[in-house]
């Protein structure tokens, strides 16, 4: 894609991180990184009871949040595998921020509206940010768990 890029973990060493005013949770990201390179996402979609592959970005986020020991405040939803349902669940508990929100920290859940239709299409976990980009770890990115970076002007929906 021309709007984002894959980032190797070692590439993050040169990032000049900008700290948010809230306390982040590096432990969530440390837990999430153990799955880097996972292909197919079976661990994550089968955790939610699916018998065959589904689009699994939200399954990955849910799995990480629930199994990292830090997902106690993850909102309830009728469908944890569907980005629009999860975005609504976050919004219903007052945890929605607009696309110009910059006080993001490690462990925040981020949603993207790639099609610019006002609906979430993809999700991941925030690793952090610098002056121009947000860095994420996400599932089902080319059918793998990857670290990605996005220019802020392309981040459309953020949930914290």
PDB file of C-alpha atoms in Angstrom:
ATOM      1  CA  UNK A   1       0.000   0.000   0.000  1.00  0.00           C
ATOM      2  CA  UNK A   2       1.192   3.521  -0.598  1.00  0.00           C
ATOM      3  CA  UNK A   3      -0.442   4.851   2.597  1.00  0.00           C
ATOM      4  CA  UNK A   4       1.447   2.734   5.117  1.00  0.00           C
ATOM      5  CA  UNK A   5       4.634   0.809   5.467  1.00  0.00           C
ATOM      6  CA  UNK A   6       5.835  -2.358   7.132  1.00  0.00           C
ATOM      7  CA  UNK A   7       8.453  -1.764   9.768  1.00  0.00           C
ATOM      8  CA  UNK A   8      10.935  -4.280  11.124  1.00  0.00           C
ATOM      9  CA  UNK A   9      11.216  -4.349  14.911  1.00  0.00           C
ATOM     10  CA  UNK A  10      14.851  -3.337  14.647  1.00  0.00           C
ATOM     11  CA  UNK A  11      13.829  -0.252  12.638  1.00  0.00           C
ATOM     12  CA  UNK A  12      12.052   1.145  15.704  1.00  0.00           C
ATOM     13  CA  UNK A  13      15.372   1.806  17.430  1.00  0.00           C
ATOM     14  CA  UNK A  14      15.757   5.078  15.507  1.00  0.00           C
ATOM     15  CA  UNK A  15      12.275   6.401  16.232  1.00  0.00           C
ATOM     16  CA  UNK A  16      12.199   9.565  18.339  1.00  0.00           C
ATOM     17  CA  UNK A  17       9.154   8.707  20.450  1.00  0.00           C
ATOM     18  CA  UNK A  18       6.749  11.429  21.534  1.00  0.00           C
ATOM     19  CA  UNK A  19       5.176  10.652  24.897  1.00  0.00           C
ATOM     20  CA  UNK A  20       1.472  11.161  25.465  1.00  0.00           C
ATOM     21  CA  UNK A  21       0.132  12.697  28.649  1.00  0.00           C
ATOM     22  CA  UNK A  22      -1.479   9.386  29.640  1.00  0.00           C
ATOM     23  CA  UNK A  23       0.427   6.375  30.907  1.00  0.00           C
ATOM     24  CA  UNK A  24       0.819   3.717  28.224  1.00  0.00           C
ATOM     25  CA  UNK A  25       1.083  -0.022  28.710  1.00  0.00           C
ATOM     26  CA  UNK A  26       4.278  -1.401  27.214  1.00  0.00           C
ATOM     27  CA  UNK A  27       3.442  -4.816  28.716  1.00  0.00           C
ATOM     28  CA  UNK A  28       0.561  -5.217  26.229  1.00  0.00           C
ATOM     29  CA  UNK A  29       2.924  -4.491  23.350  1.00  0.00           C
ATOM     30  CA  UNK A  30       5.595  -6.821  24.714  1.00  0.00           C
ATOM     31  CA  UNK A  31       2.988  -9.593  24.882  1.00  0.00           C
ATOM     32  CA  UNK A  32       1.698  -8.759  21.379  1.00  0.00           C
ATOM     33  CA  UNK A  33       5.192  -8.856  19.840  1.00  0.00           C
ATOM     34  CA  UNK A  34       5.638 -12.527  20.656  1.00  0.00           C
ATOM     35  CA  UNK A  35       3.246 -13.245  17.772  1.00  0.00           C
ATOM     36  CA  UNK A  36       5.155 -11.210  15.147  1.00  0.00           C
ATOM     37  CA  UNK A  37       5.280 -13.162  11.904  1.00  0.00           C
ATOM     38  CA  UNK A  38       2.310 -15.398  12.757  1.00  0.00           C
ATOM     39  CA  UNK A  39       0.639 -16.260   9.473  1.00  0.00           C
ATOM     40  CA  UNK A  40      -2.999 -17.158   8.998  1.00  0.00           C
ATOM     41  CA  UNK A  41      -4.148 -16.085  12.470  1.00  0.00           C
ATOM     42  CA  UNK A  42      -5.628 -19.449  13.497  1.00  0.00           C
ATOM     43  CA  UNK A  43      -4.603 -18.880  17.128  1.00  0.00           C
ATOM     44  CA  UNK A  44      -6.710 -15.715  17.173  1.00  0.00           C
ATOM     45  CA  UNK A  45      -9.818 -16.557  15.118  1.00  0.00           C
ATOM     46  CA  UNK A  46     -10.166 -20.020  16.668  1.00  0.00           C
ATOM     47  CA  UNK A  47     -10.008 -18.397  20.133  1.00  0.00           C
ATOM     48  CA  UNK A  48     -13.297 -16.719  19.251  1.00  0.00           C
ATOM     49  CA  UNK A  49     -14.834 -20.026  18.141  1.00  0.00           C
ATOM     50  CA  UNK A  50     -14.471 -19.745  14.382  1.00  0.00           C
ATOM     51  CA  UNK A  51     -13.939 -23.097  12.635  1.00  0.00           C
ATOM     52  CA  UNK A  52     -12.242 -21.560   9.592  1.00  0.00           C
ATOM     53  CA  UNK A  53     -10.344 -18.406   8.735  1.00  0.00           C
ATOM     54  CA  UNK A  54     -12.055 -15.032   9.020  1.00  0.00           C
ATOM     55  CA  UNK A  55     -10.630 -11.536   8.683  1.00  0.00           C
ATOM     56  CA  UNK A  56      -8.727 -11.658  11.932  1.00  0.00           C
ATOM     57  CA  UNK A  57      -7.339  -8.222  12.818  1.00  0.00           C
ATOM     58  CA  UNK A  58      -9.978  -7.681  15.531  1.00  0.00           C
ATOM     59  CA  UNK A  59      -9.562 -11.289  16.703  1.00  0.00           C
ATOM     60  CA  UNK A  60      -5.850 -10.566  17.231  1.00  0.00           C
ATOM     61  CA  UNK A  61      -6.500  -7.382  19.232  1.00  0.00           C
ATOM     62  CA  UNK A  62      -9.136  -9.102  21.360  1.00  0.00           C
ATOM     63  CA  UNK A  63      -6.859 -12.102  22.007  1.00  0.00           C
ATOM     64  CA  UNK A  64      -3.942  -9.885  23.015  1.00  0.00           C
ATOM     65  CA  UNK A  65      -6.053  -7.723  25.297  1.00  0.00           C
ATOM     66  CA  UNK A  66      -7.719 -10.679  27.006  1.00  0.00           C
ATOM     67  CA  UNK A  67      -4.570 -12.793  27.417  1.00  0.00           C
ATOM     68  CA  UNK A  68      -1.989 -10.121  28.230  1.00  0.00           C
ATOM     69  CA  UNK A  69      -3.500  -9.555  31.661  1.00  0.00           C
ATOM     70  CA  UNK A  70      -4.356  -5.933  30.864  1.00  0.00           C
ATOM     71  CA  UNK A  71      -7.643  -6.226  28.991  1.00  0.00           C
ATOM     72  CA  UNK A  72      -9.982  -5.880  31.957  1.00  0.00           C
ATOM     73  CA  UNK A  73     -11.425  -2.663  30.584  1.00  0.00           C
ATOM     74  CA  UNK A  74     -11.949  -4.013  27.069  1.00  0.00           C
ATOM     75  CA  UNK A  75     -15.626  -3.302  26.302  1.00  0.00           C
ATOM     76  CA  UNK A  76     -18.231  -5.989  25.723  1.00  0.00           C
ATOM     77  CA  UNK A  77     -19.500  -6.540  22.214  1.00  0.00           C
ATOM     78  CA  UNK A  78     -21.869  -8.827  20.353  1.00  0.00           C
ATOM     79  CA  UNK A  79     -19.072  -9.641  17.882  1.00  0.00           C
ATOM     80  CA  UNK A  80     -15.426  -9.246  18.909  1.00  0.00           C
ATOM     81  CA  UNK A  81     -14.226 -10.138  15.402  1.00  0.00           C
ATOM     82  CA  UNK A  82     -15.975  -7.295  13.586  1.00  0.00           C
ATOM     83  CA  UNK A  83     -14.328  -3.858  13.591  1.00  0.00           C
ATOM     84  CA  UNK A  84     -17.521  -1.748  13.330  1.00  0.00           C
ATOM     85  CA  UNK A  85     -19.111  -3.590  16.279  1.00  0.00           C
ATOM     86  CA  UNK A  86     -16.002  -3.129  18.402  1.00  0.00           C
ATOM     87  CA  UNK A  87     -15.671   0.553  17.477  1.00  0.00           C
ATOM     88  CA  UNK A  88     -19.301   1.016  18.574  1.00  0.00           C
ATOM     89  CA  UNK A  89     -18.564  -0.774  21.844  1.00  0.00           C
ATOM     90  CA  UNK A  90     -15.644   1.579  22.556  1.00  0.00           C
ATOM     91  CA  UNK A  91     -17.735   4.591  21.576  1.00  0.00           C
ATOM     92  CA  UNK A  92     -20.629   3.533  23.820  1.00  0.00           C
ATOM     93  CA  UNK A  93     -18.330   3.687  26.866  1.00  0.00           C
ATOM     94  CA  UNK A  94     -16.873   7.077  25.909  1.00  0.00           C
ATOM     95  CA  UNK A  95     -13.561   5.808  24.590  1.00  0.00           C
ATOM     96  CA  UNK A  96     -13.617   7.239  21.090  1.00  0.00           C
ATOM     97  CA  UNK A  97     -11.247   9.939  19.893  1.00  0.00           C
ATOM     98  CA  UNK A  98     -11.265  11.755  16.578  1.00  0.00           C
ATOM     99  CA  UNK A  99      -8.671  11.396  13.861  1.00  0.00           C
ATOM    100  CA  UNK A 100      -6.824  14.517  15.027  1.00  0.00           C
ATOM    101  CA  UNK A 101      -6.232  13.058  18.510  1.00  0.00           C
ATOM    102  CA  UNK A 102      -2.481  12.877  19.168  1.00  0.00           C
ATOM    103  CA  UNK A 103      -2.279  11.858  22.838  1.00  0.00           C
ATOM    104  CA  UNK A 104      -1.852   8.212  21.898  1.00  0.00           C
ATOM    105  CA  UNK A 105       0.203   5.802  23.951  1.00  0.00           C
ATOM    106  CA  UNK A 106       1.390   2.200  23.830  1.00  0.00           C
ATOM    107  CA  UNK A 107      -1.501  -0.209  24.250  1.00  0.00           C
ATOM    108  CA  UNK A 108      -4.206   2.012  22.760  1.00  0.00           C
ATOM    109  CA  UNK A 109      -6.492   0.268  20.278  1.00  0.00           C
ATOM    110  CA  UNK A 110      -6.605   2.000  16.912  1.00  0.00           C
ATOM    111  CA  UNK A 111      -9.150   1.606  14.094  1.00  0.00           C
ATOM    112  CA  UNK A 112      -8.840   2.622  10.458  1.00  0.00           C
ATOM    113  CA  UNK A 113     -11.397   3.693   7.872  1.00  0.00           C
ATOM    114  CA  UNK A 114      -9.368   2.920   4.744  1.00  0.00           C
ATOM    115  CA  UNK A 115     -12.306   3.404   2.427  1.00  0.00           C
ATOM    116  CA  UNK A 116     -13.230   6.775   4.001  1.00  0.00           C
ATOM    117  CA  UNK A 117     -16.851   5.668   4.392  1.00  0.00           C
ATOM    118  CA  UNK A 118     -17.217   6.448   8.106  1.00  0.00           C
ATOM    119  CA  UNK A 119     -16.849   2.774   9.050  1.00  0.00           C
ATOM    120  CA  UNK A 120     -13.920   0.967  10.601  1.00  0.00           C
ATOM    121  CA  UNK A 121     -12.200  -1.617   8.399  1.00  0.00           C
ATOM    122  CA  UNK A 122      -9.052  -2.589  10.289  1.00  0.00           C
ATOM    123  CA  UNK A 123      -7.625  -2.460  13.810  1.00  0.00           C
ATOM    124  CA  UNK A 124      -4.360  -2.825  15.664  1.00  0.00           C
ATOM    125  CA  UNK A 125      -2.538  -1.831  18.832  1.00  0.00           C
ATOM    126  CA  UNK A 126      -0.523   1.359  19.144  1.00  0.00           C
ATOM    127  CA  UNK A 127       3.172   0.910  19.914  1.00  0.00           C
ATOM    128  CA  UNK A 128       3.750   4.668  20.023  1.00  0.00           C
ATOM    129  CA  UNK A 129       4.208   7.723  17.868  1.00  0.00           C
ATOM    130  CA  UNK A 130       6.770  10.202  16.679  1.00  0.00           C
ATOM    131  CA  UNK A 131       6.143  13.667  15.226  1.00  0.00           C
ATOM    132  CA  UNK A 132       4.476  12.439  12.042  1.00  0.00           C
ATOM    133  CA  UNK A 133       3.593   8.752  12.359  1.00  0.00           C
ATOM    134  CA  UNK A 134       1.812   6.279  14.562  1.00  0.00           C
ATOM    135  CA  UNK A 135       3.396   2.826  14.936  1.00  0.00           C
ATOM    136  CA  UNK A 136       1.212  -0.235  15.377  1.00  0.00           C
ATOM    137  CA  UNK A 137       1.327  -3.974  15.775  1.00  0.00           C
ATOM    138  CA  UNK A 138      -1.587  -5.639  14.052  1.00  0.00           C
ATOM    139  CA  UNK A 139      -2.915  -8.953  12.862  1.00  0.00           C
ATOM    140  CA  UNK A 140      -4.177  -9.819   9.393  1.00  0.00           C
ATOM    141  CA  UNK A 141      -1.864  -7.358   7.722  1.00  0.00           C
ATOM    142  CA  UNK A 142      -1.066  -9.321   4.579  1.00  0.00           C
ATOM    143  CA  UNK A 143      -2.328 -12.338   6.589  1.00  0.00           C
ATOM    144  CA  UNK A 144       0.462 -11.856   9.175  1.00  0.00           C
ATOM    145  CA  UNK A 145       1.121 -10.147  12.476  1.00  0.00           C
ATOM    146  CA  UNK A 146       3.244  -7.131  11.538  1.00  0.00           C
ATOM    147  CA  UNK A 147       4.534  -3.859  12.865  1.00  0.00           C
ATOM    148  CA  UNK A 148       3.324  -1.008  10.674  1.00  0.00           C
ATOM    149  CA  UNK A 149       3.600   2.760  10.535  1.00  0.00           C
ATOM    150  CA  UNK A 150       1.030   5.246   9.276  1.00  0.00           C
ATOM    151  CA  UNK A 151       1.196   8.955   8.602  1.00  0.00           C
ATOM    152  CA  UNK A 152      -1.132  10.795  10.958  1.00  0.00           C
ATOM    153  CA  UNK A 153      -3.114  12.273   8.089  1.00  0.00           C
ATOM    154  CA  UNK A 154      -4.177   8.725   7.185  1.00  0.00           C
ATOM    155  CA  UNK A 155      -5.284   7.632  10.655  1.00  0.00           C
ATOM    156  CA  UNK A 156      -8.989   8.167  10.601  1.00  0.00           C
ATOM    157  CA  UNK A 157     -10.406   6.673  13.789  1.00  0.00           C
ATOM    158  CA  UNK A 158      -8.721   6.146  17.122  1.00  0.00           C
ATOM    159  CA  UNK A 159     -10.101   4.375  20.169  1.00  0.00           C
ATOM    160  CA  UNK A 160      -8.296   4.576  23.494  1.00  0.00           C
TER     161      UNK A 160
END
